Amino acid sequence: MKSLKSIYELHKKLEDDQIIIAYEGELNPQITNSVLTLTEKNLDKKIPTTQVRRRAFHIAVECLQNISTHSEKIEKYPNSIFLIGQEGNEFFVSSGNVINSDKVDSLQRRLDQINNLDKEGLKQLHMQVIKESLLKQESSNAGLGLISIARKSGKKIGYQFVEMDSENSFFSFQASFLKEPEAV
Amino acid sequence: MEKLIRFGSPETPDISLNPILGRLEFSGKSLPEDSDTFFKPVLAWIDEYLAYPVPNTEIEIKLDYFNTSTSLVLMKVFNKFQEKENVVVRWYHLPEDEDMLESGKEFEVLSKLNFEYHEFH
């Protein structure tokens, strides 16, 4: 049996870190919707500024749907983690999920490309990707979610890959944004 | 031709497509993960409408929130009306929601349609 004290410790840790929502488990479309409903309720309570709350929700939606849509179901590692918290003058949305290691290079290139662009560059890339997706008639939106997260965040996206075994890597992702509204 | 009416849910918008008035309305929230499937009947309806459109078509977007998957569908909707005469897009946003206003301006550039901007409360 798990030590009962560890429940209190986990609770205390989440409180101390001012976590707004934390989820660990499988993410399919149905669960994603439930997590989003909870996220929206919690954000309503914790973020008074409308524009900042909307940006937080937008980032949460894209982050969760990215995992649920793109993560190929890896039987060995079915679980993902998702959390929203705050530190200093910022809120952050973080997630972690297991991806096939052969996807790491292209994902890293896309994230570096996004992180190297300024506000105007991101806007142009966003519009270009929308145009290209329509020409290709493809439903996968080729990084549109990530671009949109970067635009709402107004900061560099944090990411890391950790090799788990010969085929799989853990992808950690974090987007943060200022608590005080400013034009993004 | 029939109207197409869909009532919204926490993840999907209210939709009202009226062929007699030539009015297409989308309101509420739109964040389905698979927007292509959800909006398929809408795109099919528009194809049918465009065979015999009324003289003036109004597309009213009164969305409180939409995800990127929906933004691709909106672009498909606008593209269907490219090079058609007398089409106006009424793009609504909450007064404090500048991001929504900016999204509209980007769709205006991408689609080259005639956009009008309005606030809603």
PDB file of N, CA and C in Angstrom, chain B residues 52-89:
ATOM      1  N   TYR B  52     -27.211  28.005 -56.685  1.00  0.00           N
ATOM      2  CA  TYR B  52     -28.272  29.016 -56.859  1.00  0.00           C
ATOM      3  C   TYR B  52     -28.273  29.993 -55.681  1.00  0.00           C
ATOM      4  N   PRO B  53     -27.262  30.828 -55.564  1.00  0.00           N
ATOM      5  CA  PRO B  53     -27.226  31.741 -54.406  1.00  0.00           C
ATOM      6  C   PRO B  53     -28.207  32.889 -54.588  1.00  0.00           C
ATOM      7  N   VAL B  54     -28.651  33.493 -53.466  1.00  0.00           N
ATOM      8  CA  VAL B  54     -29.462  34.708 -53.562  1.00  0.00           C
ATOM      9  C   VAL B  54     -28.507  35.871 -53.862  1.00  0.00           C
ATOM     10  N   PRO B  55     -29.046  37.041 -54.278  1.00  0.00           N
ATOM     11  CA  PRO B  55     -28.146  38.127 -54.721  1.00  0.00           C
ATOM     12  C   PRO B  55     -27.117  38.572 -53.674  1.00  0.00           C
ATOM     13  N   ASN B  56     -27.508  38.597 -52.411  1.00  0.00           N
ATOM     14  CA  ASN B  56     -26.564  39.035 -51.379  1.00  0.00           C
ATOM     15  C   ASN B  56     -26.358  37.954 -50.329  1.00  0.00           C
ATOM     16  N   THR B  57     -25.105  37.603 -50.083  1.00  0.00           N
ATOM     17  CA  THR B  57     -24.813  36.596 -49.062  1.00  0.00           C
ATOM     18  C   THR B  57     -24.097  37.255 -47.882  1.00  0.00           C
ATOM     19  N   GLU B  58     -24.568  36.927 -46.675  1.00  0.00           N
ATOM     20  CA  GLU B  58     -23.932  37.439 -45.456  1.00  0.00           C
ATOM     21  C   GLU B  58     -23.386  36.274 -44.648  1.00  0.00           C
ATOM     22  N   ILE B  59     -22.127  36.351 -44.312  1.00  0.00           N
ATOM     23  CA  ILE B  59     -21.530  35.322 -43.448  1.00  0.00           C
ATOM     24  C   ILE B  59     -21.246  35.979 -42.104  1.00  0.00           C
ATOM     25  N   GLU B  60     -21.922  35.483 -41.071  1.00  0.00           N
ATOM     26  CA  GLU B  60     -21.783  36.117 -39.770  1.00  0.00           C
ATOM     27  C   GLU B  60     -20.987  35.220 -38.822  1.00  0.00           C
ATOM     28  N   ILE B  61     -19.818  35.686 -38.394  1.00  0.00           N
ATOM     29  CA  ILE B  61     -18.969  34.909 -37.486  1.00  0.00           C
ATOM     30  C   ILE B  61     -18.981  35.599 -36.129  1.00  0.00           C
ATOM     31  N   LYS B  62     -19.692  34.970 -35.198  1.00  0.00           N
ATOM     32  CA  LYS B  62     -19.831  35.561 -33.861  1.00  0.00           C
ATOM     33  C   LYS B  62     -19.273  34.577 -32.851  1.00  0.00           C
ATOM     34  N   LEU B  63     -18.017  34.206 -33.050  1.00  0.00           N
ATOM     35  CA  LEU B  63     -17.444  33.157 -32.209  1.00  0.00           C
ATOM     36  C   LEU B  63     -16.708  33.760 -31.018  1.00  0.00           C
ATOM     37  N   ASP B  64     -16.934  33.134 -29.909  1.00  0.00           N
ATOM     38  CA  ASP B  64     -16.313  33.529 -28.668  1.00  0.00           C
ATOM     39  C   ASP B  64     -14.898  32.963 -28.612  1.00  0.00           C
ATOM     40  N   TYR B  65     -14.752  31.799 -29.233  1.00  0.00           N
ATOM     41  CA  TYR B  65     -13.464  31.113 -29.230  1.00  0.00           C
ATOM     42  C   TYR B  65     -13.442  30.073 -30.341  1.00  0.00           C
ATOM     43  N   PHE B  66     -12.317  29.945 -31.048  1.00  0.00           N
ATOM     44  CA  PHE B  66     -12.180  28.812 -31.975  1.00  0.00           C
ATOM     45  C   PHE B  66     -10.739  28.303 -31.970  1.00  0.00           C
ATOM     46  N   ASN B  67     -10.565  27.004 -32.221  1.00  0.00           N
ATOM     47  CA  ASN B  67      -9.222  26.414 -32.227  1.00  0.00           C
ATOM     48  C   ASN B  67      -8.623  26.475 -33.630  1.00  0.00           C
ATOM     49  N   THR B  68      -7.361  26.058 -33.764  1.00  0.00           N
ATOM     50  CA  THR B  68      -6.707  26.181 -35.076  1.00  0.00           C
ATOM     51  C   THR B  68      -7.335  25.238 -36.103  1.00  0.00           C
ATOM     52  N   SER B  69      -7.826  24.099 -35.609  1.00  0.00           N
ATOM     53  CA  SER B  69      -8.481  23.162 -36.521  1.00  0.00           C
ATOM     54  C   SER B  69      -9.731  23.821 -37.142  1.00  0.00           C
ATOM     55  N   THR B  70     -10.462  24.591 -36.341  1.00  0.00           N
ATOM     56  CA  THR B  70     -11.614  25.333 -36.867  1.00  0.00           C
ATOM     57  C   THR B  70     -11.162  26.437 -37.822  1.00  0.00           C
ATOM     58  N   SER B  71     -10.006  27.049 -37.550  1.00  0.00           N
ATOM     59  CA  SER B  71      -9.580  28.156 -38.416  1.00  0.00           C
ATOM     60  C   SER B  71      -9.337  27.671 -39.845  1.00  0.00           C
ATOM     61  N   LEU B  72      -8.884  26.418 -39.984  1.00  0.00           N
ATOM     62  CA  LEU B  72      -8.704  25.883 -41.342  1.00  0.00           C
ATOM     63  C   LEU B  72     -10.054  25.706 -42.035  1.00  0.00           C
ATOM     64  N   VAL B  73     -11.055  25.284 -41.273  1.00  0.00           N
ATOM     65  CA  VAL B  73     -12.392  25.113 -41.850  1.00  0.00           C
ATOM     66  C   VAL B  73     -12.980  26.482 -42.239  1.00  0.00           C
ATOM     67  N   LEU B  74     -12.802  27.476 -41.378  1.00  0.00           N
ATOM     68  CA  LEU B  74     -13.314  28.817 -41.706  1.00  0.00           C
ATOM     69  C   LEU B  74     -12.705  29.296 -43.018  1.00  0.00           C
ATOM     70  N   MET B  75     -11.413  29.021 -43.164  1.00  0.00           N
ATOM     71  CA  MET B  75     -10.728  29.430 -44.398  1.00  0.00           C
ATOM     72  C   MET B  75     -11.340  28.723 -45.612  1.00  0.00           C
ATOM     73  N   LYS B  76     -11.684  27.445 -45.438  1.00  0.00           N
ATOM     74  CA  LYS B  76     -12.339  26.695 -46.528  1.00  0.00           C
ATOM     75  C   LYS B  76     -13.689  27.330 -46.859  1.00  0.00           C
ATOM     76  N   VAL B  77     -14.430  27.725 -45.822  1.00  0.00           N
ATOM     77  CA  VAL B  77     -15.730  28.373 -46.033  1.00  0.00           C
ATOM     78  C   VAL B  77     -15.532  29.654 -46.844  1.00  0.00           C
ATOM     79  N   PHE B  78     -14.596  30.503 -46.401  1.00  0.00           N
ATOM     80  CA  PHE B  78     -14.375  31.779 -47.104  1.00  0.00           C
ATOM     81  C   PHE B  78     -13.933  31.539 -48.544  1.00  0.00           C
ATOM     82  N   ASN B  79     -13.048  30.552 -48.728  1.00  0.00           N
ATOM     83  CA  ASN B  79     -12.540  30.277 -50.078  1.00  0.00           C
ATOM     84  C   ASN B  79     -13.646  29.909 -51.056  1.00  0.00           C
ATOM     85  N   LYS B  80     -14.680  29.263 -50.556  1.00  0.00           N
ATOM     86  CA  LYS B  80     -15.781  28.883 -51.446  1.00  0.00           C
ATOM     87  C   LYS B  80     -16.481  30.104 -52.027  1.00  0.00           C
ATOM     88  N   PHE B  81     -16.376  31.245 -51.323  1.00  0.00           N
ATOM     89  CA  PHE B  81     -17.058  32.456 -51.786  1.00  0.00           C
ATOM     90  C   PHE B  81     -16.146  33.396 -52.559  1.00  0.00           C
ATOM     91  N   GLN B  82     -14.906  32.972 -52.772  1.00  0.00           N
ATOM     92  CA  GLN B  82     -13.987  33.816 -53.518  1.00  0.00           C
ATOM     93  C   GLN B  82     -14.513  34.025 -54.930  1.00  0.00           C
ATOM     94  N   GLU B  83     -14.341  35.205 -55.429  1.00  0.00           N
ATOM     95  CA  GLU B  83     -14.785  35.572 -56.781  1.00  0.00           C
ATOM     96  C   GLU B  83     -16.297  35.511 -56.942  1.00  0.00           C
ATOM     97  N   LYS B  84     -17.036  35.442 -55.833  1.00  0.00           N
ATOM     98  CA  LYS B  84     -18.491  35.573 -55.925  1.00  0.00           C
ATOM     99  C   LYS B  84     -18.824  37.030 -55.634  1.00  0.00           C
ATOM    100  N   GLU B  85     -19.906  37.503 -56.224  1.00  0.00           N
ATOM    101  CA  GLU B  85     -20.293  38.900 -56.029  1.00  0.00           C
ATOM    102  C   GLU B  85     -21.138  39.053 -54.765  1.00  0.00           C
ATOM    103  N   ASN B  86     -21.112  40.269 -54.216  1.00  0.00           N
ATOM    104  CA  ASN B  86     -21.995  40.630 -53.103  1.00  0.00           C
ATOM    105  C   ASN B  86     -21.973  39.666 -51.923  1.00  0.00           C
ATOM    106  N   VAL B  87     -20.774  39.436 -51.447  1.00  0.00           N
ATOM    107  CA  VAL B  87     -20.612  38.614 -50.247  1.00  0.00           C
ATOM    108  C   VAL B  87     -19.991  39.493 -49.169  1.00  0.00           C
ATOM    109  N   VAL B  88     -20.591  39.504 -47.998  1.00  0.00           N
ATOM    110  CA  VAL B  88     -19.985  40.257 -46.906  1.00  0.00           C
ATOM    111  C   VAL B  88     -19.786  39.328 -45.706  1.00  0.00           C
ATOM    112  N   VAL B  89     -18.633  39.471 -45.060  1.00  0.00           N
ATOM    113  CA  VAL B  89     -18.371  38.713 -43.835  1.00  0.00           C
ATOM    114  C   VAL B  89     -18.494  39.683 -42.665  1.00  0.00           C
TER     115      VAL B  89
END
